Amino acid sequence: MIRLIILSLLILLPGSASAVEPKLVPDVSQRQIKIQTGFTGARLLLFGAIIYPRGVAPTGQVDVAIVLRGPTQAITLREKQQIAGIWVNAESNDFRSVPTYYAVASSRPLNKIVDAKTAAIYELGLERMQLSPSGEIVGAEQRRFIQGLVDLNQRQGLYRQEDRAVEITDNVLYRAYLDIPSSVPVGTYTAETLLIRNGRVIVADDNVEIEIQKTGFEQFITVMADKYSLLYGLLAVIISLGLGWLAGVIFRRV
């Protein structure tokens, strides 16, 4: 709240903005999200101000879209089919650049504020993400795999599109909430804010980064598995054997 008041005061200062285009001043409620035991997710507040030339906000409709992206990864999506009562892997498709997390919030439905070309350029919307599928499967089959990948991530809460989630006050201040699920991957996330008017993206600002990282015991397990895989495997086997032996002793006494 204090930051919003400061930002609103900055808007009134003469010469605080460019004489050509407006300027975005974005921020986020948390720059770091730490995943610990019992982590159930988080809720991010993304907010900011629009600084106009001469400090005068225009009349008419102004829209804001905020896109939060996680780090990308290459994955292989496999389709399972039931053959003779057994589920087996059938067709598969490779994707070279898949966001581990993608969420877009907008002040109005995206198809009401930008056309298809602009949405594709800025990857606005779940159907506009550039996933870089391989050329092995094309046409309707490729689209089916893309829809399956998006649907899978949506059900896990990792992909979301929220229309009318951005609140704009007096065409100057804006804010939106985005939920981070407990299954969110670690890494550096980038929040991009777009100022849109008359179907045109006036300003695009992506200088807000959020670090999601594991801490405590979860971080210890991750480091062991990544850097000391052999030792991690041996410890896992020893612990399993020890627990099995302990369970046997307990049941023999009962």
PDB file of C-alpha atoms in Angstrom:
ATOM      1  CA  MET A   1       0.000   0.000   0.000  1.00  0.00           C
ATOM      2  CA  ILE A   2       2.837   2.408   0.833  1.00  0.00           C
ATOM      3  CA  ARG A   3       4.492   1.692  -2.495  1.00  0.00           C
ATOM      4  CA  LEU A   4       1.272   2.394  -4.338  1.00  0.00           C
ATOM      5  CA  ILE A   5       0.931   5.765  -2.609  1.00  0.00           C
ATOM      6  CA  ILE A   6       4.530   6.656  -3.500  1.00  0.00           C
ATOM      7  CA  LEU A   7       3.991   5.648  -7.102  1.00  0.00           C
ATOM      8  CA  SER A   8       0.834   7.732  -7.338  1.00  0.00           C
ATOM      9  CA  LEU A   9       2.730  10.767  -6.030  1.00  0.00           C
ATOM     10  CA  LEU A  10       5.465  10.241  -8.624  1.00  0.00           C
ATOM     11  CA  ILE A  11       2.881  10.474 -11.358  1.00  0.00           C
ATOM     12  CA  LEU A  12       2.078  14.033 -10.318  1.00  0.00           C
ATOM     13  CA  LEU A  13       5.683  15.196 -10.532  1.00  0.00           C
ATOM     14  CA  PRO A  14       6.445  17.253 -13.656  1.00  0.00           C
ATOM     15  CA  GLY A  15       9.003  15.808 -16.020  1.00  0.00           C
ATOM     16  CA  SER A  16       8.795  12.364 -14.413  1.00  0.00           C
ATOM     17  CA  ALA A  17       7.877  10.657 -17.691  1.00  0.00           C
ATOM     18  CA  SER A  18       8.958  10.589 -21.260  1.00  0.00           C
ATOM     19  CA  ALA A  19       7.394  13.133 -23.586  1.00  0.00           C
ATOM     20  CA  VAL A  20       6.717  10.410 -26.142  1.00  0.00           C
ATOM     21  CA  GLU A  21       5.179   7.330 -24.500  1.00  0.00           C
ATOM     22  CA  PRO A  22       3.928   6.355 -21.044  1.00  0.00           C
ATOM     23  CA  LYS A  23       6.206   4.444 -18.688  1.00  0.00           C
ATOM     24  CA  LEU A  24       5.412   1.439 -16.530  1.00  0.00           C
ATOM     25  CA  VAL A  25       6.649   1.125 -12.961  1.00  0.00           C
ATOM     26  CA  PRO A  26       5.928  -2.529 -12.076  1.00  0.00           C
ATOM     27  CA  ASP A  27       6.610  -4.357  -8.834  1.00  0.00           C
ATOM     28  CA  VAL A  28       5.690  -7.576  -7.048  1.00  0.00           C
ATOM     29  CA  SER A  29       4.840  -8.410  -3.445  1.00  0.00           C
ATOM     30  CA  GLN A  30       7.535 -11.110  -3.194  1.00  0.00           C
ATOM     31  CA  ARG A  31      10.860 -11.261  -5.013  1.00  0.00           C
ATOM     32  CA  GLN A  32      11.652 -14.624  -3.434  1.00  0.00           C
ATOM     33  CA  ILE A  33       9.456 -17.630  -2.727  1.00  0.00           C
ATOM     34  CA  LYS A  34      11.024 -20.314  -0.542  1.00  0.00           C
ATOM     35  CA  ILE A  35       9.736 -23.870  -0.728  1.00  0.00           C
ATOM     36  CA  GLN A  36       9.956 -25.621   2.621  1.00  0.00           C
ATOM     37  CA  THR A  37       8.311 -28.612   4.276  1.00  0.00           C
ATOM     38  CA  GLY A  38       4.557 -28.109   4.251  1.00  0.00           C
ATOM     39  CA  PHE A  39       4.620 -25.557   1.408  1.00  0.00           C
ATOM     40  CA  THR A  40       1.067 -25.259   0.076  1.00  0.00           C
ATOM     41  CA  GLY A  41       1.601 -22.572  -2.541  1.00  0.00           C
ATOM     42  CA  ALA A  42       1.756 -18.800  -2.577  1.00  0.00           C
ATOM     43  CA  ARG A  43      -0.206 -15.849  -3.858  1.00  0.00           C
ATOM     44  CA  LEU A  44       1.667 -13.111  -5.674  1.00  0.00           C
ATOM     45  CA  LEU A  45       0.482  -9.523  -5.896  1.00  0.00           C
ATOM     46  CA  LEU A  46       1.749  -7.862  -9.070  1.00  0.00           C
ATOM     47  CA  PHE A  47       1.128  -4.148  -9.109  1.00  0.00           C
ATOM     48  CA  GLY A  48       2.460  -0.845 -10.362  1.00  0.00           C
ATOM     49  CA  ALA A  49       1.722   2.512 -11.904  1.00  0.00           C
ATOM     50  CA  ILE A  50       1.487   4.025 -15.362  1.00  0.00           C
ATOM     51  CA  ILE A  51       3.377   7.322 -15.667  1.00  0.00           C
ATOM     52  CA  TYR A  52       2.051   9.460 -18.503  1.00  0.00           C
ATOM     53  CA  PRO A  53       3.722  12.381 -20.290  1.00  0.00           C
ATOM     54  CA  ARG A  54       3.040  15.601 -18.355  1.00  0.00           C
ATOM     55  CA  GLY A  55       1.348  13.487 -15.683  1.00  0.00           C
ATOM     56  CA  VAL A  56      -2.016  13.498 -17.492  1.00  0.00           C
ATOM     57  CA  ALA A  57      -3.851  10.190 -17.844  1.00  0.00           C
ATOM     58  CA  PRO A  58      -5.754   9.806 -21.121  1.00  0.00           C
ATOM     59  CA  THR A  59      -9.495   9.434 -21.279  1.00  0.00           C
ATOM     60  CA  GLY A  60     -10.953   6.259 -22.671  1.00  0.00           C
ATOM     61  CA  GLN A  61     -10.117   2.595 -22.243  1.00  0.00           C
ATOM     62  CA  VAL A  62      -6.650   1.516 -21.141  1.00  0.00           C
ATOM     63  CA  ASP A  63      -5.857  -2.171 -20.639  1.00  0.00           C
ATOM     64  CA  VAL A  64      -3.082  -4.012 -18.838  1.00  0.00           C
ATOM     65  CA  ALA A  65      -1.941  -7.612 -19.272  1.00  0.00           C
ATOM     66  CA  ILE A  66       0.579  -9.306 -16.991  1.00  0.00           C
ATOM     67  CA  VAL A  67       2.394 -12.484 -18.028  1.00  0.00           C
ATOM     68  CA  LEU A  68       4.344 -14.519 -15.477  1.00  0.00           C
ATOM     69  CA  ARG A  69       6.650 -17.146 -16.994  1.00  0.00           C
ATOM     70  CA  GLY A  70       8.821 -19.787 -15.401  1.00  0.00           C
ATOM     71  CA  PRO A  71      12.063 -21.186 -16.840  1.00  0.00           C
ATOM     72  CA  THR A  72      11.704 -23.229 -20.035  1.00  0.00           C
ATOM     73  CA  GLN A  73      12.644 -26.845 -20.557  1.00  0.00           C
ATOM     74  CA  ALA A  74      12.649 -29.473 -23.293  1.00  0.00           C
ATOM     75  CA  ILE A  75      10.181 -32.321 -22.746  1.00  0.00           C
ATOM     76  CA  THR A  76       8.818 -35.369 -24.531  1.00  0.00           C
ATOM     77  CA  LEU A  77       5.049 -35.832 -24.285  1.00  0.00           C
ATOM     78  CA  ARG A  78       3.873 -39.419 -24.651  1.00  0.00           C
ATOM     79  CA  GLU A  79       0.367 -40.582 -25.298  1.00  0.00           C
ATOM     80  CA  LYS A  80      -0.817 -43.718 -23.525  1.00  0.00           C
ATOM     81  CA  GLN A  81      -3.164 -46.236 -25.117  1.00  0.00           C
ATOM     82  CA  GLN A  82      -4.817 -49.304 -23.639  1.00  0.00           C
ATOM     83  CA  ILE A  83      -3.951 -52.436 -25.578  1.00  0.00           C
ATOM     84  CA  ALA A  84      -5.219 -55.822 -24.378  1.00  0.00           C
ATOM     85  CA  GLY A  85      -6.006 -54.287 -21.004  1.00  0.00           C
ATOM     86  CA  ILE A  86      -2.510 -52.869 -20.565  1.00  0.00           C
ATOM     87  CA  TRP A  87      -1.617 -49.176 -20.774  1.00  0.00           C
ATOM     88  CA  VAL A  88       1.400 -48.666 -23.041  1.00  0.00           C
ATOM     89  CA  ASN A  89       3.172 -45.666 -24.582  1.00  0.00           C
ATOM     90  CA  ALA A  90       2.000 -44.963 -28.124  1.00  0.00           C
ATOM     91  CA  GLU A  91       2.672 -41.748 -30.053  1.00  0.00           C
ATOM     92  CA  SER A  92       5.045 -39.105 -28.674  1.00  0.00           C
ATOM     93  CA  ASN A  93       6.151 -35.591 -29.568  1.00  0.00           C
ATOM     94  CA  ASP A  94       9.134 -33.488 -28.509  1.00  0.00           C
ATOM     95  CA  PHE A  95       8.876 -29.866 -27.384  1.00  0.00           C
ATOM     96  CA  ARG A  96      12.060 -27.804 -27.205  1.00  0.00           C
ATOM     97  CA  SER A  97      10.910 -24.773 -25.192  1.00  0.00           C
ATOM     98  CA  VAL A  98       8.107 -25.385 -22.700  1.00  0.00           C
ATOM     99  CA  PRO A  99       7.534 -22.910 -19.830  1.00  0.00           C
ATOM    100  CA  THR A 100       7.460 -24.733 -16.503  1.00  0.00           C
ATOM    101  CA  TYR A 101       4.880 -22.167 -15.409  1.00  0.00           C
ATOM    102  CA  TYR A 102       2.760 -19.724 -17.401  1.00  0.00           C
ATOM    103  CA  ALA A 103       0.042 -17.384 -16.174  1.00  0.00           C
ATOM    104  CA  VAL A 104      -1.552 -14.406 -17.864  1.00  0.00           C
ATOM    105  CA  ALA A 105      -3.876 -11.932 -16.155  1.00  0.00           C
ATOM    106  CA  SER A 106      -5.624  -9.159 -18.063  1.00  0.00           C
ATOM    107  CA  SER A 107      -8.034  -6.346 -17.390  1.00  0.00           C
ATOM    108  CA  ARG A 108     -10.422  -7.658 -20.051  1.00  0.00           C
ATOM    109  CA  PRO A 109     -10.604 -10.835 -22.138  1.00  0.00           C
ATOM    110  CA  LEU A 110      -7.544 -10.952 -24.388  1.00  0.00           C
ATOM    111  CA  ASN A 111      -9.564 -11.276 -27.587  1.00  0.00           C
ATOM    112  CA  LYS A 112     -11.236  -7.973 -26.689  1.00  0.00           C
ATOM    113  CA  ILE A 113      -8.011  -5.982 -26.265  1.00  0.00           C
ATOM    114  CA  VAL A 114      -5.583  -7.371 -28.900  1.00  0.00           C
ATOM    115  CA  ASP A 115      -5.875  -9.062 -32.265  1.00  0.00           C
ATOM    116  CA  ALA A 116      -4.520 -12.542 -33.057  1.00  0.00           C
ATOM    117  CA  LYS A 117      -1.282 -11.213 -34.570  1.00  0.00           C
ATOM    118  CA  THR A 118      -0.416  -9.073 -31.545  1.00  0.00           C
ATOM    119  CA  ALA A 119      -1.323 -11.916 -29.187  1.00  0.00           C
ATOM    120  CA  ALA A 120       1.028 -14.230 -31.087  1.00  0.00           C
ATOM    121  CA  ILE A 121       3.916 -11.716 -31.022  1.00  0.00           C
ATOM    122  CA  TYR A 122       3.717 -11.266 -27.245  1.00  0.00           C
ATOM    123  CA  GLU A 123       2.551 -14.846 -26.516  1.00  0.00           C
ATOM    124  CA  LEU A 124      -0.607 -13.599 -24.849  1.00  0.00           C
ATOM    125  CA  GLY A 125      -2.870 -16.499 -23.993  1.00  0.00           C
ATOM    126  CA  LEU A 126      -2.497 -20.235 -23.535  1.00  0.00           C
ATOM    127  CA  GLU A 127      -3.125 -20.880 -27.209  1.00  0.00           C
ATOM    128  CA  ARG A 128      -0.406 -18.383 -28.210  1.00  0.00           C
ATOM    129  CA  MET A 129       2.542 -19.862 -26.332  1.00  0.00           C
ATOM    130  CA  GLN A 130       5.559 -20.771 -28.457  1.00  0.00           C
ATOM    131  CA  LEU A 131       6.312 -24.341 -27.366  1.00  0.00           C
ATOM    132  CA  SER A 132       8.613 -25.185 -30.313  1.00  0.00           C
ATOM    133  CA  PRO A 133       7.236 -28.656 -31.137  1.00  0.00           C
ATOM    134  CA  SER A 134       9.322 -30.954 -33.328  1.00  0.00           C
ATOM    135  CA  GLY A 135       8.445 -31.377 -36.987  1.00  0.00           C
ATOM    136  CA  GLU A 136       7.948 -35.137 -36.719  1.00  0.00           C
ATOM    137  CA  ILE A 137       4.207 -34.699 -36.186  1.00  0.00           C
ATOM    138  CA  VAL A 138       2.394 -31.918 -38.039  1.00  0.00           C
ATOM    139  CA  GLY A 139      -1.079 -30.616 -38.649  1.00  0.00           C
ATOM    140  CA  ALA A 140      -3.971 -31.873 -36.551  1.00  0.00           C
ATOM    141  CA  GLU A 141      -1.811 -34.373 -34.648  1.00  0.00           C
ATOM    142  CA  GLN A 142       0.602 -31.662 -33.542  1.00  0.00           C
ATOM    143  CA  ARG A 143      -2.251 -29.434 -32.406  1.00  0.00           C
ATOM    144  CA  ARG A 144      -3.671 -32.363 -30.439  1.00  0.00           C
ATOM    145  CA  PHE A 145      -0.377 -32.850 -28.613  1.00  0.00           C
ATOM    146  CA  ILE A 146      -0.099 -29.114 -27.889  1.00  0.00           C
ATOM    147  CA  GLN A 147      -3.631 -29.048 -26.484  1.00  0.00           C
ATOM    148  CA  GLY A 148      -2.849 -32.123 -24.402  1.00  0.00           C
ATOM    149  CA  LEU A 149       0.296 -30.516 -22.986  1.00  0.00           C
ATOM    150  CA  VAL A 150      -1.518 -27.296 -22.104  1.00  0.00           C
ATOM    151  CA  ASP A 151      -4.454 -29.191 -20.577  1.00  0.00           C
ATOM    152  CA  LEU A 152      -2.104 -31.325 -18.448  1.00  0.00           C
ATOM    153  CA  ASN A 153      -0.370 -28.249 -17.034  1.00  0.00           C
ATOM    154  CA  GLN A 154      -3.694 -26.486 -16.485  1.00  0.00           C
ATOM    155  CA  ARG A 155      -4.965 -29.379 -14.372  1.00  0.00           C
ATOM    156  CA  GLN A 156      -1.793 -29.175 -12.289  1.00  0.00           C
ATOM    157  CA  GLY A 157      -2.296 -25.439 -11.772  1.00  0.00           C
ATOM    158  CA  LEU A 158       0.901 -24.581 -13.662  1.00  0.00           C
ATOM    159  CA  TYR A 159      -0.852 -22.897 -16.605  1.00  0.00           C
ATOM    160  CA  ARG A 160      -3.631 -20.371 -16.113  1.00  0.00           C
ATOM    161  CA  GLN A 161      -5.363 -17.595 -18.000  1.00  0.00           C
ATOM    162  CA  GLU A 162      -7.406 -15.153 -15.939  1.00  0.00           C
ATOM    163  CA  ASP A 163      -9.487 -12.552 -17.738  1.00  0.00           C
ATOM    164  CA  ARG A 164     -10.554  -9.444 -15.796  1.00  0.00           C
ATOM    165  CA  ALA A 165      -8.013 -10.279 -13.066  1.00  0.00           C
ATOM    166  CA  VAL A 166      -6.163  -6.955 -13.437  1.00  0.00           C
ATOM    167  CA  GLU A 167      -7.777  -4.045 -11.619  1.00  0.00           C
ATOM    168  CA  ILE A 168      -6.993  -0.562 -12.972  1.00  0.00           C
ATOM    169  CA  THR A 169      -7.678   2.557 -10.918  1.00  0.00           C
ATOM    170  CA  ASP A 170      -8.099   5.885 -12.722  1.00  0.00           C
ATOM    171  CA  ASN A 171      -6.076   4.547 -15.680  1.00  0.00           C
ATOM    172  CA  VAL A 172      -2.993   4.945 -13.444  1.00  0.00           C
ATOM    173  CA  LEU A 173      -2.623   2.236 -10.809  1.00  0.00           C
ATOM    174  CA  TYR A 174      -3.051  -1.467 -11.520  1.00  0.00           C
ATOM    175  CA  ARG A 175      -2.816  -4.707  -9.593  1.00  0.00           C
ATOM    176  CA  ALA A 176      -3.463  -8.430 -10.029  1.00  0.00           C
ATOM    177  CA  TYR A 177      -3.141 -11.597  -7.972  1.00  0.00           C
ATOM    178  CA  LEU A 178      -1.646 -14.813  -9.360  1.00  0.00           C
ATOM    179  CA  ASP A 179      -1.587 -18.120  -7.504  1.00  0.00           C
ATOM    180  CA  ILE A 180       1.574 -20.226  -7.341  1.00  0.00           C
ATOM    181  CA  PRO A 181       0.789 -23.950  -6.732  1.00  0.00           C
ATOM    182  CA  SER A 182       2.734 -26.146  -4.336  1.00  0.00           C
ATOM    183  CA  SER A 183       4.080 -28.183  -7.273  1.00  0.00           C
ATOM    184  CA  VAL A 184       5.745 -25.162  -8.887  1.00  0.00           C
ATOM    185  CA  PRO A 185       9.270 -25.853 -10.221  1.00  0.00           C
ATOM    186  CA  VAL A 186      12.206 -23.860  -8.871  1.00  0.00           C
ATOM    187  CA  GLY A 187      14.037 -21.249 -10.922  1.00  0.00           C
ATOM    188  CA  THR A 188      13.881 -17.634 -12.054  1.00  0.00           C
ATOM    189  CA  TYR A 189      10.444 -16.360 -13.086  1.00  0.00           C
ATOM    190  CA  THR A 190       9.882 -13.238 -15.182  1.00  0.00           C
ATOM    191  CA  ALA A 191       6.834 -10.974 -14.938  1.00  0.00           C
ATOM    192  CA  GLU A 192       6.099  -8.964 -18.080  1.00  0.00           C
ATOM    193  CA  THR A 193       3.581  -6.107 -17.946  1.00  0.00           C
ATOM    194  CA  LEU A 194       2.001  -4.786 -21.137  1.00  0.00           C
ATOM    195  CA  LEU A 195       0.126  -1.518 -21.487  1.00  0.00           C
ATOM    196  CA  ILE A 196      -2.466  -1.775 -24.244  1.00  0.00           C
ATOM    197  CA  ARG A 197      -4.610   0.868 -25.879  1.00  0.00           C
ATOM    198  CA  ASN A 198      -6.802   0.623 -28.980  1.00  0.00           C
ATOM    199  CA  GLY A 199      -5.526  -2.888 -29.645  1.00  0.00           C
ATOM    200  CA  ARG A 200      -1.865  -1.807 -29.671  1.00  0.00           C
ATOM    201  CA  VAL A 201       0.813  -2.652 -27.120  1.00  0.00           C
ATOM    202  CA  ILE A 202       2.192   0.756 -26.132  1.00  0.00           C
ATOM    203  CA  VAL A 203       4.702  -0.383 -23.506  1.00  0.00           C
ATOM    204  CA  ALA A 204       6.083  -3.808 -22.589  1.00  0.00           C
ATOM    205  CA  ASP A 205       8.172  -4.091 -19.425  1.00  0.00           C
ATOM    206  CA  ASP A 206       9.691  -7.389 -18.248  1.00  0.00           C
ATOM    207  CA  ASN A 207      12.241  -6.272 -15.659  1.00  0.00           C
ATOM    208  CA  VAL A 208      10.592  -7.923 -12.629  1.00  0.00           C
ATOM    209  CA  GLU A 209      12.093 -11.264 -11.607  1.00  0.00           C
ATOM    210  CA  ILE A 210      10.973 -13.683  -8.909  1.00  0.00           C
ATOM    211  CA  GLU A 211      13.223 -16.408  -7.528  1.00  0.00           C
ATOM    212  CA  ILE A 212      11.569 -19.639  -6.443  1.00  0.00           C
ATOM    213  CA  GLN A 213      13.945 -21.886  -4.524  1.00  0.00           C
ATOM    214  CA  LYS A 214      13.970 -24.780  -2.117  1.00  0.00           C
ATOM    215  CA  THR A 215      15.362 -24.351   1.369  1.00  0.00           C
ATOM    216  CA  GLY A 216      16.077 -26.561   4.350  1.00  0.00           C
ATOM    217  CA  PHE A 217      15.730 -30.321   3.971  1.00  0.00           C
ATOM    218  CA  GLU A 218      14.220 -30.037   0.475  1.00  0.00           C
ATOM    219  CA  GLN A 219      17.285 -28.111  -0.722  1.00  0.00           C
ATOM    220  CA  PHE A 220      19.580 -30.730   0.858  1.00  0.00           C
ATOM    221  CA  ILE A 221      17.798 -33.542  -0.996  1.00  0.00           C
ATOM    222  CA  THR A 222      17.931 -31.620  -4.283  1.00  0.00           C
ATOM    223  CA  VAL A 223      21.667 -30.926  -3.993  1.00  0.00           C
ATOM    224  CA  MET A 224      22.389 -34.534  -3.046  1.00  0.00           C
ATOM    225  CA  ALA A 225      20.375 -35.897  -5.973  1.00  0.00           C
ATOM    226  CA  ASP A 226      21.924 -33.488  -8.499  1.00  0.00           C
ATOM    227  CA  LYS A 227      25.573 -33.313  -7.430  1.00  0.00           C
ATOM    228  CA  TYR A 228      26.134 -36.524  -5.470  1.00  0.00           C
ATOM    229  CA  SER A 229      23.803 -38.946  -7.214  1.00  0.00           C
ATOM    230  CA  LEU A 230      25.821 -42.081  -6.348  1.00  0.00           C
ATOM    231  CA  LEU A 231      25.991 -41.234  -2.644  1.00  0.00           C
ATOM    232  CA  TYR A 232      22.319 -40.221  -2.704  1.00  0.00           C
ATOM    233  CA  GLY A 233      21.392 -43.599  -4.196  1.00  0.00           C
ATOM    234  CA  LEU A 234      23.450 -45.525  -1.649  1.00  0.00           C
ATOM    235  CA  LEU A 235      21.907 -43.574   1.236  1.00  0.00           C
ATOM    236  CA  ALA A 236      18.419 -44.193  -0.131  1.00  0.00           C
ATOM    237  CA  VAL A 237      19.098 -47.957  -0.298  1.00  0.00           C
ATOM    238  CA  ILE A 238      20.597 -48.026   3.225  1.00  0.00           C
ATOM    239  CA  ILE A 239      17.681 -46.067   4.672  1.00  0.00           C
ATOM    240  CA  SER A 240      15.168 -48.370   2.929  1.00  0.00           C
ATOM    241  CA  LEU A 241      16.917 -51.478   4.255  1.00  0.00           C
ATOM    242  CA  GLY A 242      17.090 -49.978   7.744  1.00  0.00           C
ATOM    243  CA  LEU A 243      13.384 -49.115   7.758  1.00  0.00           C
ATOM    244  CA  GLY A 244      12.519 -52.572   6.452  1.00  0.00           C
ATOM    245  CA  TRP A 245      14.592 -54.230   9.204  1.00  0.00           C
ATOM    246  CA  LEU A 246      13.033 -51.981  11.859  1.00  0.00           C
ATOM    247  CA  ALA A 247       9.523 -52.791  10.631  1.00  0.00           C
ATOM    248  CA  GLY A 248      10.331 -56.517  10.764  1.00  0.00           C
ATOM    249  CA  VAL A 249      11.568 -56.245  14.365  1.00  0.00           C
ATOM    250  CA  ILE A 250       8.462 -54.352  15.435  1.00  0.00           C
ATOM    251  CA  PHE A 251       6.048 -56.826  13.818  1.00  0.00           C
ATOM    252  CA  ARG A 252       7.870 -59.825  15.316  1.00  0.00           C
ATOM    253  CA  ARG A 253       7.349 -58.367  18.790  1.00  0.00           C
ATOM    254  CA  VAL A 254       3.697 -57.563  18.200  1.00  0.00           C
TER     255      VAL A 254
END
